[in-house]
Tab-separated table of C-alpha atoms in Angstrom:
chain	number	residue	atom	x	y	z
J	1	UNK	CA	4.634	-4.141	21.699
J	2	UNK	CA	2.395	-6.172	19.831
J	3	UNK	CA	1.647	-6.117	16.328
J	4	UNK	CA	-0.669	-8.264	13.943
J	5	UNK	CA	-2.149	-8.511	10.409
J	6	UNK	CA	-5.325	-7.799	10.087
J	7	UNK	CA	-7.721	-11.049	9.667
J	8	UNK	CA	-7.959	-12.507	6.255
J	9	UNK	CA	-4.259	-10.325	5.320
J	10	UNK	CA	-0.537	-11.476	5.054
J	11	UNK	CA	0.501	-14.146	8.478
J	12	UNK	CA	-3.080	-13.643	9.038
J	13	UNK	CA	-5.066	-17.118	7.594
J	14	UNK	CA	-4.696	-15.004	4.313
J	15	UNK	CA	-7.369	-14.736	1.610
J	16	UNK	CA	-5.998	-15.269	-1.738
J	17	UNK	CA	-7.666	-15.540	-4.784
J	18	UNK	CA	-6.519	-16.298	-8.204
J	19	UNK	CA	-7.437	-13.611	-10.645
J	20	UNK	CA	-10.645	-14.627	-12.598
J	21	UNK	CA	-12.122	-11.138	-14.178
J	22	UNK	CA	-10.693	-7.706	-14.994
J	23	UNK	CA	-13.802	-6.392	-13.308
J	24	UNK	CA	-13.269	-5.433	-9.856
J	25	UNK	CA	-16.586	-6.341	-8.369
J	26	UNK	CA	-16.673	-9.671	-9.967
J	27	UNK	CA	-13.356	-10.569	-9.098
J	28	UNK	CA	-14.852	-10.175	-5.022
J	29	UNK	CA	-17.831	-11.797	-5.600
J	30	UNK	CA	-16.122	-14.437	-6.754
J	31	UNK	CA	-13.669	-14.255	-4.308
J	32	UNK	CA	-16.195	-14.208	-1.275
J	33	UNK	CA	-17.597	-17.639	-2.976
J	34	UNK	CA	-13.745	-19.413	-2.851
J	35	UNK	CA	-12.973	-17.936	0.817
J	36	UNK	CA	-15.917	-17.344	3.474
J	37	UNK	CA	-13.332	-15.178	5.286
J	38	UNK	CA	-13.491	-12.339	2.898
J	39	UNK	CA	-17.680	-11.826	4.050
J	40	UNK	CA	-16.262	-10.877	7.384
J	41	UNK	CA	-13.290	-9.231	6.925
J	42	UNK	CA	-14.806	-6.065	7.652
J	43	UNK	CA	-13.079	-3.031	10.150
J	44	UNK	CA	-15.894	-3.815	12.972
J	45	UNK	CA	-14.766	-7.450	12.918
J	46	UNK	CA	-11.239	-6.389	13.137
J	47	UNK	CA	-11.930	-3.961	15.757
J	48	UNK	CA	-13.765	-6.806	17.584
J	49	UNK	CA	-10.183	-8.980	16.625
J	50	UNK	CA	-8.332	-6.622	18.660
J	51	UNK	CA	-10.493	-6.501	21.470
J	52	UNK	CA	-9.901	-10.382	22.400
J	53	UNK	CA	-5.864	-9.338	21.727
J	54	UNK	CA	-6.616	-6.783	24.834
J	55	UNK	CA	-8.329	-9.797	26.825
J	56	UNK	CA	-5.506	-12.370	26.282
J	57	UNK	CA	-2.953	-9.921	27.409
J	58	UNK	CA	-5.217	-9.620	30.636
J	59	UNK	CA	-5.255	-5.977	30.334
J	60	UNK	CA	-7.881	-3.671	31.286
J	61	UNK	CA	-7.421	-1.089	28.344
J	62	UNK	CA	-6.268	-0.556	25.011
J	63	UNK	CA	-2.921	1.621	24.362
J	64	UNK	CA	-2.581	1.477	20.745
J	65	UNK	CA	-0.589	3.035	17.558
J	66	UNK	CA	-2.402	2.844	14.151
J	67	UNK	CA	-0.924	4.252	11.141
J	68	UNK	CA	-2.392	4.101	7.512
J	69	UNK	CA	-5.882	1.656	7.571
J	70	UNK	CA	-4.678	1.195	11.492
J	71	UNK	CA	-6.311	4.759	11.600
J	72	UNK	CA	-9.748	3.261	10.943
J	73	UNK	CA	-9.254	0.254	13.038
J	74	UNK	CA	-8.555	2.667	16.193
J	75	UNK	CA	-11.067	5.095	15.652
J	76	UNK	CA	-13.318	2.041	14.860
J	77	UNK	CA	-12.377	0.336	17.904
J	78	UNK	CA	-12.607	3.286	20.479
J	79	UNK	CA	-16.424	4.015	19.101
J	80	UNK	CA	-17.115	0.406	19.823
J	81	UNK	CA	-15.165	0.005	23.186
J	82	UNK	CA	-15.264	3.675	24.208
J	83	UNK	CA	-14.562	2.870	28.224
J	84	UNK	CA	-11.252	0.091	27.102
J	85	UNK	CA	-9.655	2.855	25.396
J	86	UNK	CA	-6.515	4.109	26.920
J	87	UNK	CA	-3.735	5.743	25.131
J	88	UNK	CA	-4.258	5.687	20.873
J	89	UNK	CA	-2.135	7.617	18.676
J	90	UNK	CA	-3.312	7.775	15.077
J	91	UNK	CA	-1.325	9.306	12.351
J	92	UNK	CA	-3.902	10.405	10.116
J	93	UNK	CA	-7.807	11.649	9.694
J	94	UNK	CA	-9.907	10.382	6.544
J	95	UNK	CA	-13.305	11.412	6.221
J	96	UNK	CA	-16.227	8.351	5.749
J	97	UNK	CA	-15.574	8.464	2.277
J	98	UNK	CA	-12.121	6.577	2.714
J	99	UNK	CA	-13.396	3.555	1.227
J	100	UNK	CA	-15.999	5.096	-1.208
J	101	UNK	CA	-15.391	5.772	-5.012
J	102	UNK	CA	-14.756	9.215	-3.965
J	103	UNK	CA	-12.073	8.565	-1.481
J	104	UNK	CA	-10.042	5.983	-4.250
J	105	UNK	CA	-10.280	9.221	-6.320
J	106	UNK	CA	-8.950	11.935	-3.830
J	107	UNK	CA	-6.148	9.544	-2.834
J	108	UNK	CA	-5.106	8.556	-6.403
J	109	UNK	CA	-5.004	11.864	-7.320
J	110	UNK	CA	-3.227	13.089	-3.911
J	111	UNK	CA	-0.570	10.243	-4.969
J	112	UNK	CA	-0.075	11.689	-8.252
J	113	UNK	CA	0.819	14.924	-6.938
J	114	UNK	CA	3.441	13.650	-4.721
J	115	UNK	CA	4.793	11.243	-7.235
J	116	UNK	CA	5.170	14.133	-9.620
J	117	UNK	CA	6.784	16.078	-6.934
J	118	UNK	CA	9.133	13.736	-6.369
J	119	UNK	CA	10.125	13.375	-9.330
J	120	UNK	CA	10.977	17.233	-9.939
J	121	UNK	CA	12.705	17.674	-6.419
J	122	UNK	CA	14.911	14.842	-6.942
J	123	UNK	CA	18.248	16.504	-7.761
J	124	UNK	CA	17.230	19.497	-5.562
J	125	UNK	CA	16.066	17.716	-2.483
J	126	UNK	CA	16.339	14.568	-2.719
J	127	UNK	CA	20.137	14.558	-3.240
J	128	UNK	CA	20.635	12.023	-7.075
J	129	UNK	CA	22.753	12.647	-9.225
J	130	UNK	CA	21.454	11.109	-11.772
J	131	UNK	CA	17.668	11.582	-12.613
J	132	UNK	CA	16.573	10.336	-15.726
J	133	UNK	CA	12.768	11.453	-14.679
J	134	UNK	CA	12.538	15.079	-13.352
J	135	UNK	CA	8.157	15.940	-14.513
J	136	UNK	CA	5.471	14.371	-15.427
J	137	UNK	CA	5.792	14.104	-18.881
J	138	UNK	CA	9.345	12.432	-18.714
J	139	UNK	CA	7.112	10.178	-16.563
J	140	UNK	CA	4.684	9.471	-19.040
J	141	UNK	CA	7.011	9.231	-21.986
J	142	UNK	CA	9.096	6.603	-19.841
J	143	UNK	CA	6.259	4.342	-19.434
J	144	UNK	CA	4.925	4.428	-23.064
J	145	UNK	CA	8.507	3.286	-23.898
J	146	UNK	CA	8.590	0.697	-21.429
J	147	UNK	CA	5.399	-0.698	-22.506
J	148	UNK	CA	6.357	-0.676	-26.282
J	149	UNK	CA	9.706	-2.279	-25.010
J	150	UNK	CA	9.768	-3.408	-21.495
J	151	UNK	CA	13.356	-4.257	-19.881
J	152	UNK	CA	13.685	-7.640	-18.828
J	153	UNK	CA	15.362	-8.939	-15.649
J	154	UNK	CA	17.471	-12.205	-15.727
J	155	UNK	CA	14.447	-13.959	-14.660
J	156	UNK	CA	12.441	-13.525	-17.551
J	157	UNK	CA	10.445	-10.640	-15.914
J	158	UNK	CA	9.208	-7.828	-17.513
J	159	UNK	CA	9.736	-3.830	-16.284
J	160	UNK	CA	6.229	-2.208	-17.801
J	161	UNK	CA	5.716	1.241	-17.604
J	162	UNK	CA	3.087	0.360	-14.886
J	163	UNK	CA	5.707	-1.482	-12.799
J	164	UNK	CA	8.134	1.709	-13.025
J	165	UNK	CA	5.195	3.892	-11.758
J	166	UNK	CA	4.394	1.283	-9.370
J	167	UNK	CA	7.954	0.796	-8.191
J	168	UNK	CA	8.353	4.988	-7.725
J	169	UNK	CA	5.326	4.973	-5.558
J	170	UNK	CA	6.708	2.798	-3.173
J	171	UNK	CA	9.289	5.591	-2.361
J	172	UNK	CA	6.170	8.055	-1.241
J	173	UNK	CA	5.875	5.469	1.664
J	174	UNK	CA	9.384	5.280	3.297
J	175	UNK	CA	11.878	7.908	4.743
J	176	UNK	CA	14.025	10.493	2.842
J	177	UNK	CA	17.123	7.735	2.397
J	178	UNK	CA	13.859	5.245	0.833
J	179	UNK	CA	13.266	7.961	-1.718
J	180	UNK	CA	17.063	8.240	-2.480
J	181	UNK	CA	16.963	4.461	-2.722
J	182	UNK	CA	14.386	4.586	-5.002
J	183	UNK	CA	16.238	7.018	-7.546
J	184	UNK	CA	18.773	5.976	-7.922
J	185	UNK	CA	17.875	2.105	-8.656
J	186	UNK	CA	15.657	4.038	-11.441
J	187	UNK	CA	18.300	5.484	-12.957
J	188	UNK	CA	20.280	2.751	-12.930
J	189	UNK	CA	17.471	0.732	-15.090
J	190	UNK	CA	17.287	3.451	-17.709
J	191	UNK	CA	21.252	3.069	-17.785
J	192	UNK	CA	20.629	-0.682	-18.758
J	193	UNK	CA	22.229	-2.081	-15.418
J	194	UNK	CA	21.352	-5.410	-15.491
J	195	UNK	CA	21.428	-5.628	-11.427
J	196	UNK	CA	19.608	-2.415	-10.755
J	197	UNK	CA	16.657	-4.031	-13.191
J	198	UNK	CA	16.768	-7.146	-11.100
J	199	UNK	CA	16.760	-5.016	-7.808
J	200	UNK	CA	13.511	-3.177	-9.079
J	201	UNK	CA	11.844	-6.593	-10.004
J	202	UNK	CA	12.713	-8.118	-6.806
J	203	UNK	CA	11.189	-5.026	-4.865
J	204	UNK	CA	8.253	-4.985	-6.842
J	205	UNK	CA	8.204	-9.062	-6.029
J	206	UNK	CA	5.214	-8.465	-3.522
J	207	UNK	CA	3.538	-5.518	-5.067
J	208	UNK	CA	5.063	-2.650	-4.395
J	209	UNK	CA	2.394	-0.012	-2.968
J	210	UNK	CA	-0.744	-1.187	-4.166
J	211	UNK	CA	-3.612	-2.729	-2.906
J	212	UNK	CA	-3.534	-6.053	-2.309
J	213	UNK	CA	-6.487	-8.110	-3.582
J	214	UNK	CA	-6.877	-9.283	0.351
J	215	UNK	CA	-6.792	-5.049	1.145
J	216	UNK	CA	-9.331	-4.388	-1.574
J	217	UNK	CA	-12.003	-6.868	0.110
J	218	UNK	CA	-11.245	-4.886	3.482
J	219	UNK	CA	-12.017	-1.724	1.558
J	220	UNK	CA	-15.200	-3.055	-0.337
């Protein structure tokens, strides 16, 4: 089994660009002038990417699992190599709007249903004890405090009310025990624990569940 990062993302020659405008389609153009990469960083060229992995492993098809974005790259790759394509497994089905303004909204707002849901099963289902957040407007509350007063981790970093949210999301992409995980290192940083606000920070370290600026050029 074979795995890789798509080009211009993570192990992959990565594009990274430092932060130079609030507005999203400045920061990219800006970010295409630094790093030629990001102009071709596009799902065809991937596609095309894992074509010459096929080649190099001297086989005659493709067998691949995508999950996530991998769904576009296999559905890409078996309308451009229709006759290499031999057993794909995708775990999902967007729509062509996946990467329009449209599709950011559906998803964000998909997202914040879950989140929310979460949230209110999390004595119920998910099994904690101790939830300091059980709705939405607990949620909401909790990050207007956190942004008037953020906690702060022996490092010096800050726990913002976006970071909490940000942090929470993460658990949408793991298993059940992830979720539990997630909970209960959330109540532990309303409870002031100074190690359960450093365990948050460190998890958040790499972004937590959003975008990365490398993933927003793929979607642009």
């Amino acid at each position: 089994v074979i795995s890789f990062d798509p080009r211009g993302i993570g192990r992959s020659s990565a594009v990274d660009c430092e932060p130079v405008s609030s507005i999203f389609e400045v920061q990219l153009a800006v970010c295409a002038d630094e790093e030629p990469l990001a102009r071709s960083m596009g799902t065809s060229q991937v596609a095309r990417d894992m074509d010459l992995l096929r080649a190099l492993q001297g086989e005659e098809e493709m067998n691949y699992l995508g999950y996530s974005y991998g769904t576009i790259l296999g559905a890409t790759y078996a309308t451009l190599f229709p006759e290499r394509v031999g057993r794909m497994v995708l775990d999902s089905a967007p729509d062509e709007t996946w990467a329009a303004p449209a599709g950011t909204f559906d998803q964000a707002v998909s997202m914040a249903n879950e989140l929310v849901a979460m949230l209110e099963d999390c004595e119920e289902t998910e099994g904690v004890t101790a939830c300091p957040i059980t709705s939405e407007d607990q949620l909401l509350a909790a990050e207007e405090a956190l942004d008037a007063e953020p906690l702060v981790g022996s490092d010096g970093t800050e726990v913002s009310g976006a970071m909490l949210r940000g942090y929470l999301m993460t658990g949408l992409y793991g298993r059940a025990v992830t979720r539990v995980t997630v909970l209960n290192h959330v109540a532990g940083l309303f409870e002031r624990d100074p190690e359960e606000i450093d365990a948050v920070i460190q998890a958040m370290a790499e972004g937590g569940a959003s975008v990365s600026a490398g993933g927003q050029i793929v979607r642009c």
